[in-house]
Tab-separated table of N, CA and C in Angstrom:
chain	number	residue	atom	x	y	z
Y	1	MET	N	-13.383	-40.574	19.383
Y	1	MET	CA	-12.040	-40.220	19.011
Y	1	MET	C	-11.519	-41.139	17.904
Y	2	ALA	N	-11.848	-42.410	17.996
Y	2	ALA	CA	-11.386	-43.376	17.002
Y	2	ALA	C	-12.041	-43.098	15.645
Y	3	ARG	N	-13.285	-42.638	15.647
Y	3	ARG	CA	-13.963	-42.337	14.391
Y	3	ARG	C	-13.288	-41.150	13.704
Y	4	ARG	N	-12.885	-40.153	14.470
Y	4	ARG	CA	-12.216	-38.992	13.894
Y	4	ARG	C	-10.879	-39.389	13.287
Y	5	LEU	N	-10.135	-40.212	13.999
Y	5	LEU	CA	-8.851	-40.660	13.464
Y	5	LEU	C	-9.033	-41.494	12.204
Y	6	THR	N	-10.092	-42.317	12.186
Y	6	THR	CA	-10.373	-43.118	10.993
Y	6	THR	C	-10.664	-42.223	9.798
Y	7	TRP	N	-11.523	-41.221	9.983
Y	7	TRP	CA	-11.854	-40.319	8.880
Y	7	TRP	C	-10.652	-39.468	8.471
Y	8	LEU	N	-9.837	-39.107	9.435
Y	8	LEU	CA	-8.614	-38.371	9.118
Y	8	LEU	C	-7.689	-39.231	8.264
Y	9	ALA	N	-7.525	-40.477	8.622
Y	9	ALA	CA	-6.675	-41.390	7.854
Y	9	ALA	C	-7.247	-41.602	6.448
Y	10	ILE	N	-8.561	-41.761	6.344
Y	10	ILE	CA	-9.201	-41.930	5.033
Y	10	ILE	C	-8.967	-40.677	4.181
Y	11	GLY	N	-9.086	-39.509	4.779
Y	11	GLY	CA	-8.851	-38.259	4.059
Y	11	GLY	C	-7.428	-38.141	3.560
Y	12	VAL	N	-6.469	-38.540	4.379
Y	12	VAL	CA	-5.063	-38.495	3.966
Y	12	VAL	C	-4.821	-39.452	2.809
Y	13	VAL	N	-5.347	-40.679	2.899
Y	13	VAL	CA	-5.156	-41.665	1.835
Y	13	VAL	C	-5.790	-41.182	0.539
Y	14	VAL	N	-7.008	-40.667	0.597
Y	14	VAL	CA	-7.687	-40.166	-0.601
Y	14	VAL	C	-6.893	-39.009	-1.217
Y	15	THR	N	-6.375	-38.116	-0.399
Y	15	THR	CA	-5.585	-36.992	-0.903
Y	15	THR	C	-4.342	-37.477	-1.635
Y	16	VAL	N	-3.631	-38.432	-1.042
Y	16	VAL	CA	-2.416	-38.958	-1.684
Y	16	VAL	C	-2.754	-39.629	-3.012
Y	17	VAL	N	-3.832	-40.417	-3.037
Y	17	VAL	CA	-4.229	-41.099	-4.266
Y	17	VAL	C	-4.609	-40.086	-5.345
Y	18	VAL	N	-5.371	-39.065	-4.987
Y	18	VAL	CA	-5.799	-38.059	-5.957
Y	18	VAL	C	-4.589	-37.299	-6.500
Y	19	ILE	N	-3.650	-36.958	-5.652
Y	19	ILE	CA	-2.465	-36.232	-6.115
Y	19	ILE	C	-1.651	-37.096	-7.063
Y	20	ARG	N	-1.428	-38.363	-6.724
Y	20	ARG	CA	-0.640	-39.244	-7.597
Y	20	ARG	C	-1.342	-39.485	-8.931
Y	21	LYS	N	-2.637	-39.754	-8.890
Y	21	LYS	CA	-3.378	-39.972	-10.135
Y	21	LYS	C	-3.414	-38.686	-10.955
Y	22	GLY	N	-3.571	-37.562	-10.303
Y	22	GLY	CA	-3.579	-36.281	-11.009
Y	22	GLY	C	-2.261	-36.023	-11.701
Y	23	ARG	N	-1.163	-36.323	-11.030
Y	23	ARG	CA	0.148	-36.136	-11.655
Y	23	ARG	C	0.332	-37.066	-12.842
Y	24	SER	N	-0.152	-38.291	-12.722
Y	24	SER	CA	-0.009	-39.217	-13.859
Y	24	SER	C	-0.865	-38.761	-15.040
Y	25	VAL	N	-2.048	-38.200	-14.774
Y	25	VAL	CA	-2.894	-37.679	-15.854
Y	25	VAL	C	-2.226	-36.470	-16.496
Y	26	VAL	N	-1.656	-35.609	-15.696
Y	26	VAL	CA	-0.966	-34.430	-16.223
Y	26	VAL	C	0.213	-34.858	-17.078
Y	27	ASP	N	1.000	-35.805	-16.589
Y	27	ASP	CA	2.149	-36.286	-17.365
Y	27	ASP	C	1.719	-36.952	-18.664
Y	28	ALA	N	0.559	-37.626	-18.654
Y	28	ALA	CA	0.104	-38.342	-19.845
Y	28	ALA	C	-0.449	-37.398	-20.915
Y	29	TYR	N	-1.110	-36.319	-20.528
Y	29	TYR	CA	-1.818	-35.494	-21.500
Y	29	TYR	C	-1.148	-34.159	-21.828
Y	30	LEU	N	-0.275	-33.671	-20.993
Y	30	LEU	CA	0.401	-32.409	-21.300
Y	30	LEU	C	1.645	-32.667	-22.128
Y	31	PRO	N	1.958	-31.759	-23.039
Y	31	PRO	CA	3.173	-31.925	-23.832
Y	31	PRO	C	4.414	-31.853	-22.952
Y	32	ALA	N	5.492	-32.458	-23.438
Y	32	ALA	CA	6.740	-32.454	-22.677
Y	32	ALA	C	7.238	-31.025	-22.510
Y	33	GLY	N	7.716	-30.713	-21.335
Y	33	GLY	CA	8.258	-29.386	-21.061
Y	33	GLY	C	7.247	-28.403	-20.504
Y	34	THR	N	5.978	-28.772	-20.501
Y	34	THR	CA	4.959	-27.858	-19.992
Y	34	THR	C	5.134	-27.628	-18.504
Y	35	THR	N	5.405	-28.690	-17.774
Y	35	THR	CA	5.589	-28.524	-16.332
Y	35	THR	C	6.827	-27.687	-16.036
Y	36	ASP	N	7.868	-27.809	-16.889
Y	36	ASP	CA	9.049	-26.965	-16.701
Y	36	ASP	C	8.714	-25.498	-16.925
Y	37	ALA	N	7.874	-25.225	-17.916
Y	37	ALA	CA	7.452	-23.847	-18.186
Y	37	ALA	C	6.633	-23.296	-17.029
Y	38	ILE	N	5.773	-24.147	-16.477
Y	38	ILE	CA	4.960	-23.714	-15.333
Y	38	ILE	C	5.857	-23.444	-14.131
Y	39	ASP	N	6.843	-24.327	-13.906
Y	39	ASP	CA	7.782	-24.104	-12.806
Y	39	ASP	C	8.564	-22.818	-13.013
Y	40	GLY	N	8.958	-22.544	-14.240
Y	40	GLY	CA	9.671	-21.298	-14.540
Y	40	GLY	C	8.807	-20.082	-14.281
Y	41	ALA	N	7.543	-20.168	-14.655
Y	41	ALA	CA	6.621	-19.056	-14.411
Y	41	ALA	C	6.423	-18.841	-12.910
Y	42	GLN	N	6.365	-19.937	-12.165
Y	42	GLN	CA	6.230	-19.800	-10.716
Y	42	GLN	C	7.467	-19.167	-10.108
Y	43	ARG	N	8.645	-19.536	-10.609
Y	43	ARG	CA	9.880	-18.934	-10.103
Y	43	ARG	C	9.924	-17.439	-10.412
Y	44	VAL	N	9.494	-17.075	-11.617
Y	44	VAL	CA	9.459	-15.651	-11.976
Y	44	VAL	C	8.463	-14.918	-11.090
Y	45	SER	N	7.326	-15.534	-10.849
Y	45	SER	CA	6.314	-14.918	-9.994
Y	45	SER	C	6.847	-14.704	-8.581
Y	46	ARG	N	7.540	-15.701	-8.041
Y	46	ARG	CA	8.136	-15.555	-6.708
Y	46	ARG	C	9.201	-14.466	-6.704
Y	47	ALA	N	9.988	-14.390	-7.780
Y	47	ALA	CA	11.036	-13.361	-7.866
Y	47	ALA	C	10.415	-11.966	-7.908
Y	48	VAL	N	9.325	-11.817	-8.646
Y	48	VAL	CA	8.649	-10.524	-8.719
Y	48	VAL	C	8.059	-10.162	-7.360
Y	49	ALA	N	7.477	-11.127	-6.670
Y	49	ALA	CA	6.921	-10.860	-5.338
Y	49	ALA	C	8.029	-10.453	-4.367
Y	50	THR	N	9.176	-11.120	-4.450
Y	50	THR	CA	10.304	-10.760	-3.591
Y	50	THR	C	10.802	-9.364	-3.929
Y	51	LEU	N	10.891	-9.049	-5.217
Y	51	LEU	CA	11.318	-7.727	-5.646
Y	51	LEU	C	10.368	-6.660	-5.121
Y	52	LYS	N	9.076	-6.919	-5.207
Y	52	LYS	CA	8.082	-5.960	-4.719
Y	52	LYS	C	8.230	-5.743	-3.217
Y	53	THR	N	8.406	-6.829	-2.470
Y	53	THR	CA	8.568	-6.717	-1.025
Y	53	THR	C	9.817	-5.917	-0.676
Y	54	ASP	N	10.928	-6.217	-1.343
Y	54	ASP	CA	12.165	-5.485	-1.089
Y	54	ASP	C	12.028	-4.020	-1.469
Y	55	PHE	N	11.374	-3.759	-2.601
Y	55	PHE	CA	11.188	-2.376	-3.042
Y	55	PHE	C	10.346	-1.592	-2.046
Y	56	LEU	N	9.252	-2.179	-1.564
Y	56	LEU	CA	8.395	-1.475	-0.606
Y	56	LEU	C	9.123	-1.217	0.708
Y	57	ALA	N	9.942	-2.175	1.137
Y	57	ALA	CA	10.712	-1.974	2.366
Y	57	ALA	C	11.737	-0.855	2.182
Y	58	ALA	N	12.427	-0.845	1.044
Y	58	ALA	CA	13.409	0.205	0.774
Y	58	ALA	C	12.727	1.565	0.640
Y	59	MET	N	11.544	1.589	0.035
Y	59	MET	CA	10.814	2.836	-0.116
Y	59	MET	C	10.394	3.393	1.247
Y	60	ALA	N	9.925	2.528	2.137
Y	60	ALA	CA	9.540	2.974	3.476
Y	60	ALA	C	10.750	3.488	4.244
Y	61	GLU	N	11.886	2.801	4.103
Y	61	GLU	CA	13.102	3.250	4.780
Y	61	GLU	C	13.548	4.608	4.253
Y	62	ARG	N	13.499	4.794	2.940
Y	62	ARG	CA	13.904	6.076	2.345
Y	62	ARG	C	12.952	7.180	2.751
Y	63	GLU	N	11.666	6.869	2.860
Y	63	GLU	CA	10.690	7.869	3.300
Y	63	GLU	C	11.014	8.337	4.709
Y	64	GLN	N	11.374	7.394	5.575
Y	64	GLN	CA	11.756	7.769	6.938
Y	64	GLN	C	13.000	8.644	6.945
Y	65	GLU	N	13.980	8.320	6.101
Y	65	GLU	CA	15.190	9.143	6.014
Y	65	GLU	C	14.859	10.558	5.549
Y	66	LEU	N	14.041	10.664	4.508
Y	66	LEU	CA	13.674	11.984	3.993
Y	66	LEU	C	12.872	12.782	5.018
Y	67	ARG	N	11.962	12.104	5.694
Y	67	ARG	CA	11.164	12.790	6.712
Y	67	ARG	C	12.059	13.286	7.846
Y	68	HIS	N	13.019	12.468	8.242
Y	68	HIS	CA	13.947	12.880	9.296
Y	68	HIS	C	14.784	14.069	8.833
Y	69	ASP	N	15.257	14.025	7.578
Y	69	ASP	CA	16.043	15.136	7.056
Y	69	ASP	C	15.218	16.403	6.940
Y	70	LEU	N	13.924	16.271	6.698
Y	70	LEU	CA	13.069	17.429	6.502
Y	70	LEU	C	12.643	18.067	7.818
Y	71	VAL	N	12.179	17.260	8.762
Y	71	VAL	CA	11.656	17.827	10.014
Y	71	VAL	C	12.472	17.423	11.231
Y	72	GLY	N	13.505	16.641	11.046
Y	72	GLY	CA	14.339	16.243	12.182
Y	72	GLY	C	13.645	15.201	13.033
Y	73	ASP	N	13.853	15.305	14.323
Y	73	ASP	CA	13.293	14.335	15.254
Y	73	ASP	C	11.907	14.717	15.750
Y	74	MET	N	11.328	15.747	15.164
Y	74	MET	CA	10.007	16.195	15.608
Y	74	MET	C	8.940	15.207	15.146
Y	75	ASP	N	7.876	15.140	15.900
Y	75	ASP	CA	6.746	14.278	15.566
Y	75	ASP	C	5.866	14.986	14.533
Y	76	VAL	N	5.676	14.371	13.384
Y	76	VAL	CA	4.905	14.981	12.304
Y	76	VAL	C	3.449	15.175	12.723
Y	77	ASP	N	2.900	14.239	13.468
Y	77	ASP	CA	1.509	14.382	13.920
Y	77	ASP	C	1.360	15.574	14.861
Y	78	ALA	N	2.372	15.790	15.701
Y	78	ALA	CA	2.331	16.959	16.583
Y	78	ALA	C	2.401	18.246	15.770
Y	79	LEU	N	3.226	18.266	14.734
Y	79	LEU	CA	3.305	19.444	13.869
Y	79	LEU	C	1.975	19.693	13.178
Y	80	ARG	N	1.331	18.637	12.735
Y	80	ARG	CA	0.023	18.793	12.091
Y	80	ARG	C	-1.004	19.342	13.083
Y	81	ALA	N	-0.934	18.895	14.323
Y	81	ALA	CA	-1.874	19.377	15.334
Y	81	ALA	C	-1.628	20.850	15.654
Y	82	GLU	N	-0.371	21.294	15.581
Y	82	GLU	CA	-0.033	22.689	15.877
Y	82	GLU	C	-0.285	23.619	14.705
Y	83	ARG	N	-0.532	23.081	13.527
Y	83	ARG	CA	-0.658	23.899	12.317
Y	83	ARG	C	-1.714	24.994	12.432
Y	84	PRO	N	-2.934	24.719	12.920
Y	84	PRO	CA	-3.920	25.807	12.995
Y	84	PRO	C	-3.449	26.983	13.843
Y	85	GLU	N	-2.754	26.683	14.949
Y	85	GLU	CA	-2.243	27.770	15.795
Y	85	GLU	C	-1.177	28.581	15.057
Y	86	ARG	N	-0.295	27.894	14.331
Y	86	ARG	CA	0.758	28.607	13.601
Y	86	ARG	C	0.166	29.460	12.488
Y	87	VAL	N	-0.839	28.933	11.779
Y	87	VAL	CA	-1.477	29.697	10.703
Y	87	VAL	C	-2.182	30.923	11.281
Y	88	ALA	N	-2.866	30.743	12.392
Y	88	ALA	CA	-3.547	31.889	13.017
Y	88	ALA	C	-2.536	32.952	13.446
Y	89	SER	N	-1.416	32.514	13.986
Y	89	SER	CA	-0.373	33.458	14.385
Y	89	SER	C	0.191	34.197	13.170
Y	90	LEU	N	0.430	33.477	12.091
Y	90	LEU	CA	0.918	34.118	10.872
Y	90	LEU	C	-0.101	35.113	10.318
Y	91	ARG	N	-1.375	34.745	10.380
Y	91	ARG	CA	-2.408	35.662	9.891
Y	91	ARG	C	-2.431	36.944	10.714
Y	92	ARG	N	-2.321	36.789	12.023
Y	92	ARG	CA	-2.318	37.983	12.885
Y	92	ARG	C	-1.121	38.873	12.582
Y	93	SER	N	0.069	38.267	12.485
Y	93	SER	CA	1.262	39.090	12.231
Y	93	SER	C	1.220	39.679	10.816
Y	94	TRP	N	0.693	38.943	9.850
Y	94	TRP	CA	0.585	39.455	8.488
Y	94	TRP	C	-0.393	40.627	8.431
Y	95	SER	N	-1.523	40.462	9.098
Y	95	SER	CA	-2.529	41.524	9.108
Y	95	SER	C	-1.998	42.764	9.802
Y	96	ALA	N	-1.213	42.592	10.853
Y	96	ALA	CA	-0.657	43.738	11.574
Y	96	ALA	C	0.320	44.505	10.688
Y	97	ARG	N	1.078	43.796	9.861
Y	97	ARG	CA	2.073	44.475	9.022
Y	97	ARG	C	1.513	44.949	7.683
Y	98	HIS	N	0.576	44.191	7.094
Y	98	HIS	CA	0.139	44.468	5.725
Y	98	HIS	C	-1.343	44.792	5.608
Y	99	GLY	N	-2.016	44.970	6.662
Y	99	GLY	CA	-3.443	45.230	6.588
Y	99	GLY	C	-4.219	43.925	6.621
Y	100	ASP	N	-5.492	44.012	6.270
Y	100	ASP	CA	-6.363	42.838	6.361
Y	100	ASP	C	-6.321	41.958	5.117
Y	101	ASP	N	-5.570	42.324	4.115
Y	101	ASP	CA	-5.527	41.541	2.885
Y	101	ASP	C	-4.671	40.295	3.094
Y	102	TRP	N	-5.318	39.162	3.206
Y	102	TRP	CA	-4.590	37.919	3.466
Y	102	TRP	C	-4.310	37.155	2.184
Y	103	ALA	N	-4.935	37.495	1.090
Y	103	ALA	CA	-4.754	36.765	-0.167
Y	103	ALA	C	-3.286	36.804	-0.565
Y	104	GLY	N	-2.758	35.656	-0.867
Y	104	GLY	CA	-1.347	35.582	-1.231
Y	104	GLY	C	-0.440	35.711	-0.019
Y	105	GLY	N	-0.967	35.372	1.173
Y	105	GLY	CA	-0.188	35.476	2.401
Y	105	GLY	C	0.948	34.475	2.459
Y	106	PRO	N	1.679	34.458	3.555
Y	106	PRO	CA	2.892	33.651	3.633
Y	106	PRO	C	2.669	32.144	3.583
Y	107	THR	N	1.448	31.687	3.855
Y	107	THR	CA	1.237	30.241	3.792
Y	107	THR	C	0.524	29.827	2.513
Y	108	GLU	N	0.233	30.769	1.623
Y	108	GLU	CA	-0.404	30.443	0.359
Y	108	GLU	C	0.667	30.081	-0.659
Y	109	ASP	N	0.460	28.987	-1.363
Y	109	ASP	CA	1.403	28.541	-2.384
Y	109	ASP	C	0.731	28.690	-3.738
Y	110	PRO	N	1.231	29.599	-4.588
Y	110	PRO	CA	0.568	29.805	-5.880
Y	110	PRO	C	0.666	28.586	-6.793
Y	111	ASP	N	1.630	27.710	-6.549
Y	111	ASP	CA	1.775	26.517	-7.379
Y	111	ASP	C	0.984	25.331	-6.854
Y	112	ASP	N	0.318	25.491	-5.735
Y	112	ASP	CA	-0.405	24.384	-5.121
Y	112	ASP	C	-1.801	24.288	-5.729
Y	113	ASP	N	-1.923	23.464	-6.787
Y	113	ASP	CA	-3.198	23.321	-7.466
Y	113	ASP	C	-4.099	22.298	-6.793
Y	114	ASP	N	-3.527	21.395	-5.991
Y	114	ASP	CA	-4.313	20.328	-5.396
Y	114	ASP	C	-4.895	20.698	-4.037
Y	115	GLY	N	-4.428	21.776	-3.447
Y	115	GLY	CA	-4.927	22.184	-2.154
Y	115	GLY	C	-4.327	21.441	-0.990
Y	116	TYR	N	-3.202	20.743	-1.203
Y	116	TYR	CA	-2.572	20.017	-0.128
Y	116	TYR	C	-1.673	20.940	0.683
Y	117	THR	N	-1.644	20.711	1.966
Y	117	THR	CA	-0.721	21.460	2.817
Y	117	THR	C	0.418	20.544	3.206
Y	118	PHE	N	1.542	21.135	3.525
Y	118	PHE	CA	2.687	20.315	3.880
Y	118	PHE	C	2.513	19.642	5.226
Y	119	PHE	N	2.065	20.401	6.219
Y	119	PHE	CA	1.876	19.829	7.557
Y	119	PHE	C	0.416	19.718	7.842
């Protein structure tokens, strides 16, 4: 146990010495104001990260609002699971009224070029 504490103490001392010497080397060789520019860049980077986090949170909240407005309190996964049954029912009722021609039926979207379905 004493050996571990000794090596831990040596590691802490070496770290402090390296950091102090590193800062003195940086101060000696970098032009004046460089560290201020780096600090400014870090502040901008943190601000952008905060903006991104806030934007993603607001986007998720708005998505939930839109989804609620669109389908109400229904579970979207349940609607997706029921979709094949609803499509089959629509096909049966469409075929009964219009014959067997299903092309351009009630669930076909002529503007849907990507093949995505809503539910």
